[in-house]
Coordinates of C-alpha atoms and ligand atoms in Angstrom, one line a residue:
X26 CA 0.0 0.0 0.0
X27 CA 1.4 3.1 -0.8
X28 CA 1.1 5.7 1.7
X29 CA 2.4 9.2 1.7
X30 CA 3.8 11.8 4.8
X31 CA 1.4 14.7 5.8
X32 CA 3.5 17.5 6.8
X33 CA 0.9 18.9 9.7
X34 CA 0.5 22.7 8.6
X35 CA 1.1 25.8 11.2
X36 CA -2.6 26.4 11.6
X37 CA -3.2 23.0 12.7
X38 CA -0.5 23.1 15.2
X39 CA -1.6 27.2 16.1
X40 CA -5.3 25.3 16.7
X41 CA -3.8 23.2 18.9
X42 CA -2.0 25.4 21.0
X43 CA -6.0 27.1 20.8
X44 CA -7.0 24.7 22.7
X45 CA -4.5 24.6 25.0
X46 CA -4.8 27.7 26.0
X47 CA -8.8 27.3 26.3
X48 CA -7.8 24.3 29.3
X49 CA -5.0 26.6 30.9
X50 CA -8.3 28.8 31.3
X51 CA -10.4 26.1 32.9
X52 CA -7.0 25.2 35.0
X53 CA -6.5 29.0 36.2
X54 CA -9.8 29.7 38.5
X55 CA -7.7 26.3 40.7
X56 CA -5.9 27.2 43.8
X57 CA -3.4 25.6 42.7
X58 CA -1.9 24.5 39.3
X59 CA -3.1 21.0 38.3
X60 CA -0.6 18.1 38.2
X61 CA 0.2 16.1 35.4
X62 CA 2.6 12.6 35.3
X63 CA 4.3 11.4 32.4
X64 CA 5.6 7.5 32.3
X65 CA 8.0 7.1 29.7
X66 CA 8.7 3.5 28.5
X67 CA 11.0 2.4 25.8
X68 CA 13.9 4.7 23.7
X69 CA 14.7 8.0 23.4
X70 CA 12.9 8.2 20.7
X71 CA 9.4 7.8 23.2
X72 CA 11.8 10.5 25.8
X73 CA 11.7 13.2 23.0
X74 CA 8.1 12.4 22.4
X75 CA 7.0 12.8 26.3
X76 CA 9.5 15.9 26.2
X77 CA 6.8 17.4 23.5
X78 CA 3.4 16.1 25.5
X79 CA 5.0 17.9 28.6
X80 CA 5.6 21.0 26.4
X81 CA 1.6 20.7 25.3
X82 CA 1.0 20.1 29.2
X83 CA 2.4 23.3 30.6
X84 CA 0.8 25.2 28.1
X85 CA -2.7 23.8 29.3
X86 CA -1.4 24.8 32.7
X87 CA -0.1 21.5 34.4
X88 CA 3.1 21.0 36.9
X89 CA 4.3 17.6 36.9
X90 CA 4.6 15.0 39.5
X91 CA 5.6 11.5 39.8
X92 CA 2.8 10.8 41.9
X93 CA -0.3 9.1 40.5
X94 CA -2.0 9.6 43.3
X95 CA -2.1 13.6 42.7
X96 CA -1.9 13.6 38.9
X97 CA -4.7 15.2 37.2
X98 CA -3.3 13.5 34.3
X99 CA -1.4 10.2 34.0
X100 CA 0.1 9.5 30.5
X101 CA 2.0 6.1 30.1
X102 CA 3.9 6.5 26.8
X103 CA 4.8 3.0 25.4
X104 CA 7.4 0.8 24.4
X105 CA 6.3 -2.3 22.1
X106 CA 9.4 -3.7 21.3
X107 CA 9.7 -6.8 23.4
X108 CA 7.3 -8.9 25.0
X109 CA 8.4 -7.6 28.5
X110 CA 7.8 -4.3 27.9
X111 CA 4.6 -4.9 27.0
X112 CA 3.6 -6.5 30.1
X113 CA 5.2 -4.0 32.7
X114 CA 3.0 -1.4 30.9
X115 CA -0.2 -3.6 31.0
X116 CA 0.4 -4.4 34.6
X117 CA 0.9 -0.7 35.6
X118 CA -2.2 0.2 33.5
X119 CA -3.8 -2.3 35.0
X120 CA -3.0 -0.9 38.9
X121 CA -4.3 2.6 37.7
X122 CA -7.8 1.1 37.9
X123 CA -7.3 1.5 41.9
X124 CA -6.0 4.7 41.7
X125 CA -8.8 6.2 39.6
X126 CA -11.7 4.6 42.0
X127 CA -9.7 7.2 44.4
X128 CA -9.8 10.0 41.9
X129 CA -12.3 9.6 39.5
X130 CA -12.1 12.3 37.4
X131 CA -8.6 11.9 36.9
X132 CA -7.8 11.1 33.4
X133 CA -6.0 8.8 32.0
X134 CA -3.9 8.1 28.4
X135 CA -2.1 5.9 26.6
X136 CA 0.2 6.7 23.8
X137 CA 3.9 5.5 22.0
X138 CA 4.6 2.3 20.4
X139 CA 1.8 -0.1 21.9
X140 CA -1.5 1.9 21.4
X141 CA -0.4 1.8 17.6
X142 CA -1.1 -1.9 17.8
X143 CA -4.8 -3.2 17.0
X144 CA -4.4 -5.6 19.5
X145 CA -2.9 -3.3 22.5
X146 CA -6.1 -1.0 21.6
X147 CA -8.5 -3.5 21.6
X148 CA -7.9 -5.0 24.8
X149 CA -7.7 -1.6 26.2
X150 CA -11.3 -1.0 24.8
X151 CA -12.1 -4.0 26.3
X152 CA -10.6 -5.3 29.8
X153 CA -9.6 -1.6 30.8
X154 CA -12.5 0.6 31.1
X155 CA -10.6 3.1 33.5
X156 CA -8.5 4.3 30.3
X157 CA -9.8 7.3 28.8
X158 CA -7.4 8.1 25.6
X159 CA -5.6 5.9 23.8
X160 CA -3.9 7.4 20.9
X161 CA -0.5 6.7 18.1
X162 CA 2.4 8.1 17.5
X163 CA 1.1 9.7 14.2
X164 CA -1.5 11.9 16.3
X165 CA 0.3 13.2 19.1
X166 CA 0.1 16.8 17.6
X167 CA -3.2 16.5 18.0
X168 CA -2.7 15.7 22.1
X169 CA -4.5 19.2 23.2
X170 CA -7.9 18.4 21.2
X171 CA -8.0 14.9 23.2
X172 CA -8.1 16.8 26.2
X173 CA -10.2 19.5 25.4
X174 CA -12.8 16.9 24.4
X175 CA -12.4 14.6 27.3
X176 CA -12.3 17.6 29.8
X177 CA -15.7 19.3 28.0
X178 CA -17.6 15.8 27.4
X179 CA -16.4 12.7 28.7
X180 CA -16.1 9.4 26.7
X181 CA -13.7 7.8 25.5
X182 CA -11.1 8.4 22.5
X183 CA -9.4 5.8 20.5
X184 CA -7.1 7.2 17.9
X185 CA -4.7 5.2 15.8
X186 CA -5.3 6.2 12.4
X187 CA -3.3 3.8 9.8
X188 CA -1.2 6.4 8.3
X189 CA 2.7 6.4 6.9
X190 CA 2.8 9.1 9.3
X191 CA 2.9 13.1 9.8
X192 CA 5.6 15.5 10.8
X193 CA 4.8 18.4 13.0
X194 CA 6.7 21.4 13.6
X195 CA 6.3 23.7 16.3
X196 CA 5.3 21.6 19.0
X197 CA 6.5 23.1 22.3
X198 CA 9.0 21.2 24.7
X199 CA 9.8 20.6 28.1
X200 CA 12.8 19.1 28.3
X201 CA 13.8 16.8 31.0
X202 CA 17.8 17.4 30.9
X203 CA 19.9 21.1 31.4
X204 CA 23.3 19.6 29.4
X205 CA 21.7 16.5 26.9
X206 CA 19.3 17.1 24.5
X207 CA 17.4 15.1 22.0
X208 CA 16.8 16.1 18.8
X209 CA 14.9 14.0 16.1
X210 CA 16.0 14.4 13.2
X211 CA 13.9 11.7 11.2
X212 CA 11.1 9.4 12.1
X213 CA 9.7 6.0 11.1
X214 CA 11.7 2.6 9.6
X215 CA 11.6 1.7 5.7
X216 CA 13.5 -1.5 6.8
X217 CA 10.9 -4.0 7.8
X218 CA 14.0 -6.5 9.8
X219 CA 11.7 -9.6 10.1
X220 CA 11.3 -9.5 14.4
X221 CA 10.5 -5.9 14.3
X222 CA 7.9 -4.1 15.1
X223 CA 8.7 -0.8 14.7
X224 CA 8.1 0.0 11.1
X225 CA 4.5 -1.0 11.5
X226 CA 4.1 1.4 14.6
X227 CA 5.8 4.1 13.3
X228 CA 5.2 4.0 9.6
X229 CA 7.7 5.3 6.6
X230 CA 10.8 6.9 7.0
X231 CA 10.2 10.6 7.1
X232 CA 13.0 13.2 7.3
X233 CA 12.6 16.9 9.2
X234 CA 14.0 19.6 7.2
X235 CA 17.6 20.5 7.5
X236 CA 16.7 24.1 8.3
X237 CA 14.1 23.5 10.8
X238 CA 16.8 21.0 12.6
X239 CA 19.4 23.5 12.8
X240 CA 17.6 25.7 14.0
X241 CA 16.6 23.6 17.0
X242 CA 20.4 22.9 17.3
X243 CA 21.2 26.6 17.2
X244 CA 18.8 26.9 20.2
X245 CA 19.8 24.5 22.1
X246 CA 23.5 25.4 21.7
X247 CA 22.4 29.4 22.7
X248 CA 20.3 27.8 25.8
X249 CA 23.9 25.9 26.8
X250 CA 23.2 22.5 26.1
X251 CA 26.5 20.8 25.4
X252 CA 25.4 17.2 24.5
X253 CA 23.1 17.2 21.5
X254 CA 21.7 14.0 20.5
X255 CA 20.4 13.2 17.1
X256 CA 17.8 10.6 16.6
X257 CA 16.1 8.1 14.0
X258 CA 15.5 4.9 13.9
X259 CA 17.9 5.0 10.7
X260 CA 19.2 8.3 11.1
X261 CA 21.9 6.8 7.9
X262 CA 18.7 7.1 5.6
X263 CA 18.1 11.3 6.5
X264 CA 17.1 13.4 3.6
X265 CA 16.5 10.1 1.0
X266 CA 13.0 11.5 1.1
X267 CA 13.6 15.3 1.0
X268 CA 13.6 17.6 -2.4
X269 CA 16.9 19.0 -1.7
X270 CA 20.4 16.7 -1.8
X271 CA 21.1 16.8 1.4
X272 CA 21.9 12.9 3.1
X273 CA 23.2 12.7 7.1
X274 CA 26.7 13.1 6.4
X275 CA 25.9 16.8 4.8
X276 CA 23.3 17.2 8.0
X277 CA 26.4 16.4 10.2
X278 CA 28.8 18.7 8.6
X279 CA 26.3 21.7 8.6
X280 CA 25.6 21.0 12.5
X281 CA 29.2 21.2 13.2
X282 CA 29.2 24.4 11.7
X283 CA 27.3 25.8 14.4
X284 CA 29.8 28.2 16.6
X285 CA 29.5 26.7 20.1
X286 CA 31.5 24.2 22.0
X287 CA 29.4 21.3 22.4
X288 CA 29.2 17.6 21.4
X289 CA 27.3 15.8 18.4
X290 CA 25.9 12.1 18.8
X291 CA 23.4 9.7 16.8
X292 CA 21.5 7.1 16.9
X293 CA 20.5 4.2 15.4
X294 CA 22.7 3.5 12.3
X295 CA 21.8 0.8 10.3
X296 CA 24.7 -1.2 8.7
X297 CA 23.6 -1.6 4.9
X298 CA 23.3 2.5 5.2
X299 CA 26.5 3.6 7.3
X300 CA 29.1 5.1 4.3
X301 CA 32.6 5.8 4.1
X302 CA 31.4 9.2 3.5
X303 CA 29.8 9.2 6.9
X304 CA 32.9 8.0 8.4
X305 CA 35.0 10.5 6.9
X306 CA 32.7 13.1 7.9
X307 CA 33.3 11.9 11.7
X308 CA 37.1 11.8 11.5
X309 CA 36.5 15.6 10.0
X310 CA 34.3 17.2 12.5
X311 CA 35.5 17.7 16.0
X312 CA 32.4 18.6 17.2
X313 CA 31.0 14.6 16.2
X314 CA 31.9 12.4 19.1
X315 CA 34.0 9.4 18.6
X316 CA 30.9 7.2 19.1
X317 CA 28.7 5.0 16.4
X318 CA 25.8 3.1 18.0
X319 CA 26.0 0.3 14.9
X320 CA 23.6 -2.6 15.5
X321 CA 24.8 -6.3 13.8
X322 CA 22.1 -8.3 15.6
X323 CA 23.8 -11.5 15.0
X324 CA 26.9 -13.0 13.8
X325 CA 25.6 -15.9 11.4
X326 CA 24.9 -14.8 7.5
X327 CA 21.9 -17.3 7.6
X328 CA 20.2 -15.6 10.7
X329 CA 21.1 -12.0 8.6
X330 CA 19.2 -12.9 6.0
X331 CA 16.3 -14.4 7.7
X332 CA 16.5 -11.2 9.8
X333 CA 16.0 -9.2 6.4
X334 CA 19.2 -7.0 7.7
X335 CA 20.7 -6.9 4.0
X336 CA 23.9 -6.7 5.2
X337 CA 26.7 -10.0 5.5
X338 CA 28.8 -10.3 8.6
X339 CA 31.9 -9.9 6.4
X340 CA 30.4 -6.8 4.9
X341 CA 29.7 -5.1 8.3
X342 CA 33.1 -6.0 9.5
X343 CA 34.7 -4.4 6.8
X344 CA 33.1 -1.4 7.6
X345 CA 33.9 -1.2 11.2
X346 CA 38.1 -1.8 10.1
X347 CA 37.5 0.8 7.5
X348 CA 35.8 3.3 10.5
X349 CA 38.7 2.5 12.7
X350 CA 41.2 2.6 10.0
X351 CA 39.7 6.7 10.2
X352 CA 38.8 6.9 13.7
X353 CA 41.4 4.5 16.1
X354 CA 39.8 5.5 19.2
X355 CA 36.1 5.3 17.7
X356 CA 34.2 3.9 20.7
X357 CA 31.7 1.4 19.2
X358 CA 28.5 -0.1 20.8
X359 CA 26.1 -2.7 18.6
X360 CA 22.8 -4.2 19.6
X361 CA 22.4 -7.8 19.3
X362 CA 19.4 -10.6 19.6
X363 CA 20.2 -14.3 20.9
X364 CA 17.9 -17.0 19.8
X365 CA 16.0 -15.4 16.7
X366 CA 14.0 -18.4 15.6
X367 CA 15.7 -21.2 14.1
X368 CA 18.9 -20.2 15.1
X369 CA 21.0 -23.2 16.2
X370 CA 24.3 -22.9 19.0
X371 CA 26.7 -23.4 16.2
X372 CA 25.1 -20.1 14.4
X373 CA 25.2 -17.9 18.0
X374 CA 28.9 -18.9 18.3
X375 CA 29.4 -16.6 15.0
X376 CA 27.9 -13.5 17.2
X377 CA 30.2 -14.2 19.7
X378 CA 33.4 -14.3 17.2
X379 CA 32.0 -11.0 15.9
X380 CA 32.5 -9.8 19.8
X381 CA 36.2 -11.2 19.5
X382 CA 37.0 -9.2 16.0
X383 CA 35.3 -6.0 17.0
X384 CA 35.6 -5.7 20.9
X385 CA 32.6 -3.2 21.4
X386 CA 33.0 -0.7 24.7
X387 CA 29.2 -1.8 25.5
X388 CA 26.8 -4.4 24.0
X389 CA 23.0 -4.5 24.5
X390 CA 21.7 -7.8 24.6
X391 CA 18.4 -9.2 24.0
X392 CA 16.7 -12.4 23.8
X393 CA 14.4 -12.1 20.7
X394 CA 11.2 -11.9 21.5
X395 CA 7.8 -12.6 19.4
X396 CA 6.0 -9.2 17.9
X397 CA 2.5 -10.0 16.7
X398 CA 1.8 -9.0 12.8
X399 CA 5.9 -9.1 12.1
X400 CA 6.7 -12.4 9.7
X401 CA 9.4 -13.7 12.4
X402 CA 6.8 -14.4 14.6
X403 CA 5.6 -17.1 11.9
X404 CA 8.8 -19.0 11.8
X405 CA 9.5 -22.8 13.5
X406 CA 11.6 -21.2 16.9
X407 CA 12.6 -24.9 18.4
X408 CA 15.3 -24.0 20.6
X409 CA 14.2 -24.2 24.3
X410 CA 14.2 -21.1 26.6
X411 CA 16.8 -22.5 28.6
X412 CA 19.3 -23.1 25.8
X413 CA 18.5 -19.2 24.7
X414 CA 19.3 -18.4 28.3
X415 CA 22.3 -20.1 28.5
X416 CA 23.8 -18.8 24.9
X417 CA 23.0 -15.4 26.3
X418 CA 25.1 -16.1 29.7
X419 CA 27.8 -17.1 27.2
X420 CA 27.5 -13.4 25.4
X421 CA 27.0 -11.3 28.2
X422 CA 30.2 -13.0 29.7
X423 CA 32.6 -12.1 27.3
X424 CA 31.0 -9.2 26.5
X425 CA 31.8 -8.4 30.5
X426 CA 35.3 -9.4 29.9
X427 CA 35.4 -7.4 26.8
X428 CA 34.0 -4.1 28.5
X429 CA 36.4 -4.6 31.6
X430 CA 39.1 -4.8 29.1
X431 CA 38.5 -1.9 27.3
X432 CA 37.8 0.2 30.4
X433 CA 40.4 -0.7 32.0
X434 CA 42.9 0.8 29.0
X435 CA 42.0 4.1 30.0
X436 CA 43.2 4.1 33.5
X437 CA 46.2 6.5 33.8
X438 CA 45.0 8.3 31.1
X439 CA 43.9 12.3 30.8
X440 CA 40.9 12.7 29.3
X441 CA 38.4 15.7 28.8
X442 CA 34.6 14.8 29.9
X443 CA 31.5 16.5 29.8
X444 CA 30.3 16.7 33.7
X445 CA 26.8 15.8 33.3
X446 CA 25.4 15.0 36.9
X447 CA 25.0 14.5 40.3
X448 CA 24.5 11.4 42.4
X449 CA 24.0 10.2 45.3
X450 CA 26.8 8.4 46.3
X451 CA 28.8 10.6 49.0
X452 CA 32.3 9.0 47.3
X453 CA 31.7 10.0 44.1
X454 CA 29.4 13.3 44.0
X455 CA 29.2 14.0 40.1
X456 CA 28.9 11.8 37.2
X457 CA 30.8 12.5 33.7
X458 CA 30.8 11.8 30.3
X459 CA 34.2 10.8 28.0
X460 CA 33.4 11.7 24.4
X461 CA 32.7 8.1 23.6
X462 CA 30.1 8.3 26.4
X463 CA 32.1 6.2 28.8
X464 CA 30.2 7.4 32.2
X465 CA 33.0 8.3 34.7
X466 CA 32.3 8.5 38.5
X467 CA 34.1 11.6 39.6
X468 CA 35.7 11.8 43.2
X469 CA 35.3 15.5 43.4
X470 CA 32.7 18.1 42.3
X471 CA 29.7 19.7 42.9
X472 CA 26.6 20.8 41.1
X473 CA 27.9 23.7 39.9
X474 CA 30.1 21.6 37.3
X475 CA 27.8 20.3 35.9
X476 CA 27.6 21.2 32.3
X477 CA 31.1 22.1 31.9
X478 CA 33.5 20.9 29.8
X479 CA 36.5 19.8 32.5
X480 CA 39.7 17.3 32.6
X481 CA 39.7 13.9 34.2
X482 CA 42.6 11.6 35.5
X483 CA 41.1 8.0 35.5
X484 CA 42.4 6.1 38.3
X485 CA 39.9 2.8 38.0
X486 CA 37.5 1.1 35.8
X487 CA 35.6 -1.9 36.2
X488 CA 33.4 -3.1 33.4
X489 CA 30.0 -0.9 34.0
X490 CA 32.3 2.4 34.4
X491 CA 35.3 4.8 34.7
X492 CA 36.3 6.6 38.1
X493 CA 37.8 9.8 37.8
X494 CA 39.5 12.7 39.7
X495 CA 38.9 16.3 38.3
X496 CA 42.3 17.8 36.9
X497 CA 41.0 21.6 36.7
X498 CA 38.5 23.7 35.6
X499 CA 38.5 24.9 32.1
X500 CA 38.9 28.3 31.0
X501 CA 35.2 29.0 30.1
Ligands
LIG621 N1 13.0 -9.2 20.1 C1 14.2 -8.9 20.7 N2 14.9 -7.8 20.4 C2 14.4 -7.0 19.5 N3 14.9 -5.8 19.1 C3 14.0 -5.3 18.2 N4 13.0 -6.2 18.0 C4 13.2 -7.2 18.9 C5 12.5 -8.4 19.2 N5 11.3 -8.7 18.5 C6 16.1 -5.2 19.5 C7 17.1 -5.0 18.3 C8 17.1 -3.5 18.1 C9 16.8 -3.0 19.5 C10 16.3 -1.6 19.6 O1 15.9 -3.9 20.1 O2 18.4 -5.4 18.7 O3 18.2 -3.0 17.5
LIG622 FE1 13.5 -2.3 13.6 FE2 15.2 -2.9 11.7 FE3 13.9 -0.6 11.6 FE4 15.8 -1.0 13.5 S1 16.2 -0.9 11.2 S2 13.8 0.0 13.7 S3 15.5 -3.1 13.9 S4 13.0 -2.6 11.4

């Protein structure tokens, strides 16, 4: 079916922010402002999306908790990749019921990854009658209306149209972080990997334009924000759907171009899409961390192309010697699934010699996991649980050893981090950043570093993380 992107247009979203001032009315004759509580499930992807329903909240006049228990408002915004997700959400949901018996006209929502599928929404319809919205990705412009409706008649809303998807400018923001931002820079997958999900929650592959990007950037940048991250499920396929020639590499090169001293990242990269000309735009920009998020998923060349990834094994290893033939201290972290159906011990082993060859800083590790509607979920899978299990032990053990390895190489060593927290732990007061995103536990600090640019003696590592002592503060 072919389906086409709606751009939403300004008056839609000036409508919107209508009716968001029309609630911030009904909110002002309160003593006090109304409280709202955002649950965020899943990737950052679903962050920068509660970032813009927390922008649309304060405009209607909300604070936020993280209390149900006052929340006007409660909006649980969803992850559907795995099966466990799934169920955490449905068993919180679930609990709500209680909570709204206390408060009844408290109103709650549903949004993000699982109220796109039929199923989710159907069972909410169903088996949870306390839910009051339940709405898709492709609609969350349209977040105030919902509100305005429910808070002026009741019912119920179900919204998850079946569309390729919409890009809307302009929506506000609240974001959660003073130093790391999230920008997204494209939405949707064109991929269709066999276990996935995601291209059927999200729809097509739809790139934001360059200008309105950097100009985001440029803000961000003016409001301090030092870590700017830049997001897509396949942020290696930006601008194949624009008018203008303009692919992720040129996006790249034009951000670093923004005066400011402050640090570029990105995520997802898919494999089949990463170029040389990417690469060499890395090694070329100082402002684009040493860092590529490249996900291989497994190891075997049968699995690959069962998987649909349309890469080989050999082909993605060639481009990892290539990036590090550019980049020798690229940091490099991969995402990989253990027991895909079908896929026999012999096969895994292949994963774990791609762990060998590569030596990733960080790994994350999942046991694949069935996705109603996605055509792995059809294949024979008869390899027991507990032989998944115990090939996954296998990888997360040498990826252990691996990430101890790596770590420990930097001890001794002078390197410049981006302070990006506090914590609570007495020993080590603020948390850092290396430029490969290495978190470092710093014995010295306070709050007022945070979001400065500062040099670190590493003195220890184990495999989760650096420790640090503070050299001196930067000239600012
Ligand atoms: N089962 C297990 N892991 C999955 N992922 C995506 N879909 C599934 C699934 N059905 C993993 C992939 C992807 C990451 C975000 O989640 O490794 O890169
Ligand atoms: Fe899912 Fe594959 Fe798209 Fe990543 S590239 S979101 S794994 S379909």
């Amino acid at each position: 079916m072919e389906r086409t992107t709606t751009t939403i247009s300004q008056e839609e979203i000036s409508r919107q922010l209508g009716f968001c001032r029309e609630i911030a009315a009904l909110n002002a004759v309160r003593p006090q402002a109304p409280l709202a509580f955002v649950d965020t499930y899943g990737c950052q992807q679903n962050e920068a999306d509660s970032e813009r329903i927390r922008g649309y909240l304060r405009q209607m006049g909300y604070d936020f908790t993280q209390d149900e228990e006052q929340a006007q408002i409660i909006v649980l915004n969803t992850c559907a990749i795995r099966e466990h997700a799934e169920q955490r959400v449905l068993g919180n949901l679930g609990a709500l019921v209680h909570v709204k018996r206390r408060h009844p006209d408290q109103i709650i929502c549903l949004c993000g990854c699982m109220a796109q599928e039929p199923h989710v929404a159907e069972k909410v319809r169903q088996s949870f009658r306390h839910v009051d919205l339940v709405f898709g990705p492709h609609v969350l412009w349209k977040f105030p209306e919902f509100i305005h409706t429910l808070l002026t008649g009741r019912g119920r809303i179900f919204q998850i149209p079946d569309e390729a998807g919409s890009i809307a400018e302009g929506i506000p923001v609240v974001r959660q972080d003073t130093v790391k931002a999230w920008v997204s820079i494209m939405y949707g997958c064109n991929n269709f990997c066999s276990y996935c999900i995601v291209p059927y929650v999200r729809g097509r592959e739809r790139s934001r334009k360059p200008e309105d990007i950097l100009r985001e950037v440029r803000e961000l940048v003016e409001q301090g924000y030092k870590d700017i991250t830049l997001l897509g499920q396949n942020v290696n396929s930006y601008g194949k759907d624009l008018d203008q020639a303009m692919d992720f590499a040129d996006l790249l090169q034009a951000i670093n171009a923004i005066p400011g001293d402050f640090l570029i990242r990105f995520m997802t990269s898919h494999p089949k899409d990463a170029t040389q000309k990417l690469f060499e735009t890395m090694a070329r920009c100082e402002k684009v961390a040493p860092v590529l998020h490249l996900p291989f998923q497994a190891g075997n060349d049968r699995i690959l192309k069962i998987m649909n990834r349309r890469h080989t094994r050999e082909q993605y290893l060639e481009k990892i010697r290539s990036l590090k033939a550019l980049i020798p201290d690229i940091v490099l972290t991969s995402d990989v699934i253990v027991g895909f159906p079908g896929e026999t011990t012999e096969e895994f082993e292949d994963t774990l010699k791609v762990l060998e060859e590569v030596r990733f800083d960080a790994l994350f590790t999942f046991i694949y996991s069935p996705r109603v509607g996605t055509p792995a979920a059809e294949m024979d899978d008869p390899m027991s649980r507990e032989e998944k299990l115990a090939n996954f032990n296998r990888l997360v053990a040498l990826q252990d050893q691996i990430s101890e390895e790596k770590h420990a190489a930097y001890i001794g060593k002078t390197v410049r981090c981006l302070v990006d927290g506090v914590s609570d732990d007495p020993r080590y007061p603020v948390t850092a950043r290396t430029p490969g995103n290495r978190l470092v536990r710093l014995t010295g600090g306070t709050a007022q570093d945070v979001g400065q640019f500062m040099d670190v003696q590493i003195t220890g590592a184990n495999k989760w993380s650096l420790f640090g002592d503070l050299l001196f503060l930067e000239e600012k």
